[in-house]
XYZ file of C-alpha atoms in Angstrom:
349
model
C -25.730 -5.000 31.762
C -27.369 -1.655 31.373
C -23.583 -0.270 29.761
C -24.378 -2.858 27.344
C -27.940 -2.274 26.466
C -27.318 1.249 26.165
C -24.071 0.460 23.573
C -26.933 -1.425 21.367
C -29.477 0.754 21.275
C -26.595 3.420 20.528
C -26.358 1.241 17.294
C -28.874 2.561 15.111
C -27.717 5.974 15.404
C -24.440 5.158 14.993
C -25.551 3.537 11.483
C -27.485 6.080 10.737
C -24.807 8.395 10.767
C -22.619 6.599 8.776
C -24.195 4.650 5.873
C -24.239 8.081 3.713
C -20.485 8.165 3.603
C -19.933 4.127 3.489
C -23.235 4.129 0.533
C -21.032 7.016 -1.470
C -17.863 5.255 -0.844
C -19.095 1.672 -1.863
C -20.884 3.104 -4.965
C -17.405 4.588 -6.334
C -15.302 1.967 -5.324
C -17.853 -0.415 -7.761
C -17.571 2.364 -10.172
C -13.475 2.386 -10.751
C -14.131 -1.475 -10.849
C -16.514 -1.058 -13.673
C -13.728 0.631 -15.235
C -10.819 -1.204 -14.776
C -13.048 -4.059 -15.724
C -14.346 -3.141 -19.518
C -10.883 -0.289 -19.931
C -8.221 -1.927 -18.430
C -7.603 0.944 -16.487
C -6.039 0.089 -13.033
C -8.710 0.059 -10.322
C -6.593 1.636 -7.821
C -5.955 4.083 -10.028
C -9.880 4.685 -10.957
C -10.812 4.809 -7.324
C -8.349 7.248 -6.367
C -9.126 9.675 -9.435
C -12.738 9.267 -8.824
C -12.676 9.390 -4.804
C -10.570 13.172 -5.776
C -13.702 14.115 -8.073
C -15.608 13.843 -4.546
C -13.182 15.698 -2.779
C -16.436 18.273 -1.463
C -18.533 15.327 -0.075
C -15.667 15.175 2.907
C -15.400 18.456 3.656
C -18.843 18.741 5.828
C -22.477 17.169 5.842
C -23.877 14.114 6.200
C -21.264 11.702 4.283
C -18.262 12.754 6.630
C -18.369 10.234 8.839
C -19.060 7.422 6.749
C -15.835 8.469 4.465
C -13.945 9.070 7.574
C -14.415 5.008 8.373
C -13.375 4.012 5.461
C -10.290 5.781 4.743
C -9.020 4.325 8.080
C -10.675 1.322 9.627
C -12.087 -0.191 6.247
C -8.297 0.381 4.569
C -6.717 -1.295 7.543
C -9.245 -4.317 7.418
C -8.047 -4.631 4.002
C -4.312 -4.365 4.585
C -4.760 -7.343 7.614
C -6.581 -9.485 4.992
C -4.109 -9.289 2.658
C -2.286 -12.498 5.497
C -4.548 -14.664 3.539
C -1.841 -14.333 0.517
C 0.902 -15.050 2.180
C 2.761 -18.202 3.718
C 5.669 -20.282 4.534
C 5.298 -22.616 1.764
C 5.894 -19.208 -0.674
C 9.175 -18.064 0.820
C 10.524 -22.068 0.350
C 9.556 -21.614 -3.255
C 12.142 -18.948 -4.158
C 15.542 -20.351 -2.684
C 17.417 -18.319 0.098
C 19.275 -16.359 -2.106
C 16.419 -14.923 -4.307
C 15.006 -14.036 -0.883
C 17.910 -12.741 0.618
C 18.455 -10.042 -2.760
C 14.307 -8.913 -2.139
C 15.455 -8.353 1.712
C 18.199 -7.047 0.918
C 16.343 -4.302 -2.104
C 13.746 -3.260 0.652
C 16.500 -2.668 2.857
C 18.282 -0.358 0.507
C 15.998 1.405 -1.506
C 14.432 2.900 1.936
C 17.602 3.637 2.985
C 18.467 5.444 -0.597
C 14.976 7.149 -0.244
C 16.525 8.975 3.486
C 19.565 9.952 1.765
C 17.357 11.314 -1.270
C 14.932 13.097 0.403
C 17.468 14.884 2.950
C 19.523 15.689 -0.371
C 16.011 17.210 -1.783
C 14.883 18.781 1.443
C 12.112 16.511 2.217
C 10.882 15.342 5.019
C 11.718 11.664 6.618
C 7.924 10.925 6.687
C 7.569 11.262 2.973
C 10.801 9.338 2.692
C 9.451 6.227 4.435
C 6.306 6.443 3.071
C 7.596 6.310 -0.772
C 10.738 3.796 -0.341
C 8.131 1.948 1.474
C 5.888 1.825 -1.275
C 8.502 1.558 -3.748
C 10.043 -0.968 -1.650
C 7.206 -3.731 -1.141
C 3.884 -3.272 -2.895
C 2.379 0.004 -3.908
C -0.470 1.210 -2.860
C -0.814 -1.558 -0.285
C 2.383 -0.701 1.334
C 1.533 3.150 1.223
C -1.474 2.975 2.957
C -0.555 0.402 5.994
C 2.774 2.125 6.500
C 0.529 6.197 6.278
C -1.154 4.149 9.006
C 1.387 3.655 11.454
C 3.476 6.830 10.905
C 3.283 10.055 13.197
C 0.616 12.490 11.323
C 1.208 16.107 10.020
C -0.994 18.139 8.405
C 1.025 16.733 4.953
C -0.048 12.937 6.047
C -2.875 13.071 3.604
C -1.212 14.878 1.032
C 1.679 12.527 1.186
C -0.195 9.720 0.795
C -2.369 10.315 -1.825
C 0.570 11.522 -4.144
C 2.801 8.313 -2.941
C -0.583 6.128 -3.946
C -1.000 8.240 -7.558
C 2.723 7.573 -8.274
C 3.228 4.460 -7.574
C 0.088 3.327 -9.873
C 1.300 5.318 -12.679
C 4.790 4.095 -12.397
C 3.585 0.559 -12.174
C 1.456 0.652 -15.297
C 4.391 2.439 -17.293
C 6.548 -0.375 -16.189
C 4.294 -2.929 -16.951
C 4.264 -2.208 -20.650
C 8.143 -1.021 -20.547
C 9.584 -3.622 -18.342
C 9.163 -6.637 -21.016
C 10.493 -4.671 -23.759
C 13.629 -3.846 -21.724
C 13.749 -7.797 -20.283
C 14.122 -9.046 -23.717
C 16.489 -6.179 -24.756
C 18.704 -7.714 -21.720
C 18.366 -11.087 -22.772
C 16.986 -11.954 -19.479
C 15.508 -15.597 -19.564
C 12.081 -16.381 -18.268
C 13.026 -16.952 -14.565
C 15.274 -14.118 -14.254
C 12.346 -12.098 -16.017
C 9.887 -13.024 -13.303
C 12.454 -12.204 -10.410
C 12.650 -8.344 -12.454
C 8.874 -7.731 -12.352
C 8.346 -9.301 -9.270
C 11.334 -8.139 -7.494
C 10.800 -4.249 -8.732
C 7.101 -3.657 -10.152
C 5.183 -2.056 -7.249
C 1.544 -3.271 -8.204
C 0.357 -6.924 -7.856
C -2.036 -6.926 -10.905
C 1.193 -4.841 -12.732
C 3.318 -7.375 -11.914
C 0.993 -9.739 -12.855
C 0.179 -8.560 -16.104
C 3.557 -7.576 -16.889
C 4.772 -11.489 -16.607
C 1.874 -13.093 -18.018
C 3.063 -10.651 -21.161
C 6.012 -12.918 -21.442
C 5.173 -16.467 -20.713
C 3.790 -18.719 -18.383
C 6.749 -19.791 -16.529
C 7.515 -15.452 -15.970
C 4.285 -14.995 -14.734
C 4.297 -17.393 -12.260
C 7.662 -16.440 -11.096
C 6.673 -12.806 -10.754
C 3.956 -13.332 -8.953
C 5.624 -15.664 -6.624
C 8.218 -13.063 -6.184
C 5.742 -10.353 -5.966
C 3.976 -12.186 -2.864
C 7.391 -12.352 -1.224
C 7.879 -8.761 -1.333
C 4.225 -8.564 0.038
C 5.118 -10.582 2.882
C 8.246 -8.416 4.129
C 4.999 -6.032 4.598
C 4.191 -6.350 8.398
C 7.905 -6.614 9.616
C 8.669 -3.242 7.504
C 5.141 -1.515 9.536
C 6.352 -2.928 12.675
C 10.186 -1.675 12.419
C 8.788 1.629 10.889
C 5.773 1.965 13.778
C 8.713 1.517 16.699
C 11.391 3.746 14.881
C 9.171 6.869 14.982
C 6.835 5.576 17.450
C 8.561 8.482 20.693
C 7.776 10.926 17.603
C 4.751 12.477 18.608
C 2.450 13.644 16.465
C 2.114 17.100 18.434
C 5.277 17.772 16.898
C 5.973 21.711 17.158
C 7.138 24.927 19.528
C 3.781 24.833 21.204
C 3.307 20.916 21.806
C 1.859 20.035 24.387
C 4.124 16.611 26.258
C 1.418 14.624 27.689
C -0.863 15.173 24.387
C 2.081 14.183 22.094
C 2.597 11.042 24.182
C -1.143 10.422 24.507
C -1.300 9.814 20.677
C 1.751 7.616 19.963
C -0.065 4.951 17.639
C 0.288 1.306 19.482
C 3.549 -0.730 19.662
C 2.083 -2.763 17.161
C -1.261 -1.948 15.409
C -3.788 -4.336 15.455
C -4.058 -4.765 11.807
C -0.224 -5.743 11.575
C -1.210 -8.674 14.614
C -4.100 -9.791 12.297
C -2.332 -9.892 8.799
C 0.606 -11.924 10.936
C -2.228 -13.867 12.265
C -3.671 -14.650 9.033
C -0.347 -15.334 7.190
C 0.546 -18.211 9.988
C -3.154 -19.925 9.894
C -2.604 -20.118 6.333
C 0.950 -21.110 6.689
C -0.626 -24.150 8.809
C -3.122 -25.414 6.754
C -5.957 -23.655 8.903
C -7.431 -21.310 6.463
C -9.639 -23.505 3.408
C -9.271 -22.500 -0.119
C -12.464 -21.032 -0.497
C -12.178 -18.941 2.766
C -8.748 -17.088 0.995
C -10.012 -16.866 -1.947
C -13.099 -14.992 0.023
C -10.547 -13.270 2.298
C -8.413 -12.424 -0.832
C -11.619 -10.352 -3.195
C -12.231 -8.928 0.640
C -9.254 -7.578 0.725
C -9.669 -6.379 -2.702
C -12.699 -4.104 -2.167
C -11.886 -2.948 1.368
C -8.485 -1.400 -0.247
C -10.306 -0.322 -2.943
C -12.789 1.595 -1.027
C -10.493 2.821 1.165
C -8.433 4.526 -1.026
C -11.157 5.401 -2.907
C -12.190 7.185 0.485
C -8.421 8.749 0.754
C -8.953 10.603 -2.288
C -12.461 11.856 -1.082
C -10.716 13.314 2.073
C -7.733 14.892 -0.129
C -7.735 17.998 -2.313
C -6.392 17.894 -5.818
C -4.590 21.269 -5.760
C -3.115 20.150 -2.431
C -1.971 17.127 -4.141
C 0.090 19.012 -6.603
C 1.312 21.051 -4.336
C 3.991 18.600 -3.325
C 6.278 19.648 -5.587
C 8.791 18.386 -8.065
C 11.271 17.588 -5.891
C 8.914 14.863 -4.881
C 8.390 13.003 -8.283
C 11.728 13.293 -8.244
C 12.384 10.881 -5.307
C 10.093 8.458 -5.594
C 11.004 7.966 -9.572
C 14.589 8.022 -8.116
C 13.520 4.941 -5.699
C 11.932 3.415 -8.642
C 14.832 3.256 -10.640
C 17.102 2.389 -7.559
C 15.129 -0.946 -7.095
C 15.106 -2.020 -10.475
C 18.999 -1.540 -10.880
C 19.502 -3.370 -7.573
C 17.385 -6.364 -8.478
C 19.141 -6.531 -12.012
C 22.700 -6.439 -10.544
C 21.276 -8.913 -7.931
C 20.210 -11.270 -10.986
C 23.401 -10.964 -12.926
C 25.290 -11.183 -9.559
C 23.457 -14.596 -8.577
C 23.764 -15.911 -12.147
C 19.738 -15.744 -12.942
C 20.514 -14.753 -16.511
């Protein structure tokens, strides 16, 4: 009893110290909404170029802690809502084939982004993290897999470039993609299973189908939210494949410390998205609670990435290198001839 009475009265401190970073965070992450609202810039996008802006706000004083939250626990709360989005009823929609090509894309373009990186001298970590991305859905992806991978003093770096990239490669292929679709000759289905299956934003994919017709939209989206769903089982296979990694990696490591910070078998927020994605798959979650758990979802990402690019420096950013565009366009490109010999293969067009 007296544990507990001293954990609540520990409270208001606790809030005190972090509703500076959290207010700064929140007012930003409205801010690149504003945006993306009236300029049709991607909000993802805003918050990240604005959250850089602020780089000196995470460096020391009062808003440290607050941005500190936000860039972890607040993204992951956001990455376990997205479960809301997802279930069984969406992967019946598709067909087994059409689902078996998406597997079949994530599967390979992470495996092409190993081979690239060792070919370009990068790192493994920077190789799952951008396939990964590439792979399933952006940003999204980026930021739950960062999560569960063994940390350097690149993790930040990494992630904020993989996060950049992706949004700027999404909103080039969003206005590119139809113009090459009806160049192809691709019909409206196979259209949707294109953006869908190989755009790396939602709203991208979104907009990019909606460009077209009706009947692509709906298709990439559907096929979009597929991909989405192949989320947590890519976290959980990447969490236990580097998991004995330990992030004391190095000549002076020390054992015990390394194996002290292994992140958990599987991270809680991949047990609540799964969680999520089979109450809705049941019938458990209402319509008004998802679409509640669904602009939730929204903001915490946004305001965590928007706290992402507070913690990371711009020059740092662009010291990744050119080897580094180089891959993840490389992935980019990878996916999108995969899924267009997948739709020629399965007779989509």
């Amino acid at each position: 009893m007296a544990q507990t009475q001293r954990r609540f009265q520990g409270l208001p401190a606790m809030f005190g110290t972090l509703w500076p970073g959290v207010a700064v965070v929140v007012a930003v992450a409205i801010a690149a909404q504003f945006l993306s609202d009236h300029y049709g810039a991607p909000a993802m996008l805003m918050a990240l170029l604005l959250g850089i802006a602020f780089h000196f706000l995470s460096e020391e004083g009062r808003c440290k802690p607050g941005i500190d939250l936000c860039a972890r626990t607040v993204l992951r709360l956001g990455v376990a809502l997205l479960g809301m989005r997802i279930s069984v009823e969406l992967l019946m929609g598709l067909g087994a084939s059409t689902i078996l090509l998406l597997v079949l894309a994530i599967a390979a373009t992470v495996g092409f982004g190993l081979v690239a990186a060792r070919l370009l001298g990068r790192g493994w970590r920077l190789a799952l993290l951008t396939s990964g991305a590439v792979a399933i859905c952006g940003a999204s992806a980026a930021m739950a897999i960062a999560a569960v991978l063994p940390r350097n003093e690149f993790s930040e770096r990494n992630l904020i470039f993989t996060v950049l990239s992706v949004t700027v490669l999404s909103t080039i292929a969003m206005i590119f993609y139809p113009i090459l679709a009806q160049t192809m000759g691709l019909d409206a289905r196979a259209t949707g299973i294109f953006f869908g299956g190989t755009i790396h934003d939602v709203a991208q994919v979104v907009g990019a189908g909606f460009s077209v017709s009706s009947e692509a939209g709906e298709t990439a989206t559907l096929v979009k939210l597929i991909r989405v769903t192949m989320l947590a089982p890519v976290v959980i296979v990447f969490a236990l494949a580097t998991r004995n990694v330990g992030q004391g990696e190095g000549a002076g490591a020390d054992p015990a410390a390394a194996k002290s910070a292994r992140p958990p078998l599987l991270p809680g927020f991949v047990l609540a998205f799964l969680a999520l994605a089979a109450m809705n798959s049941f019938g458990l979650v209402p319509d008004a609670v998802s679409g509640i758990g669904a602009d939730a979802s929204r903001w915490a990402l946004l305001a965590g990435i928007v706290a992402v690019g507070m913690k990371t420096s711009l020059r740092r950013v662009l010291d990744v290198g050119g080897d580094a565009v180089a891959l993840i366009v490389a992935e980019t490109i990878f996916i999108g001839l995969f899924i267009l010999a997948g739709i020629y293969y399965l007779g989509h067009v």
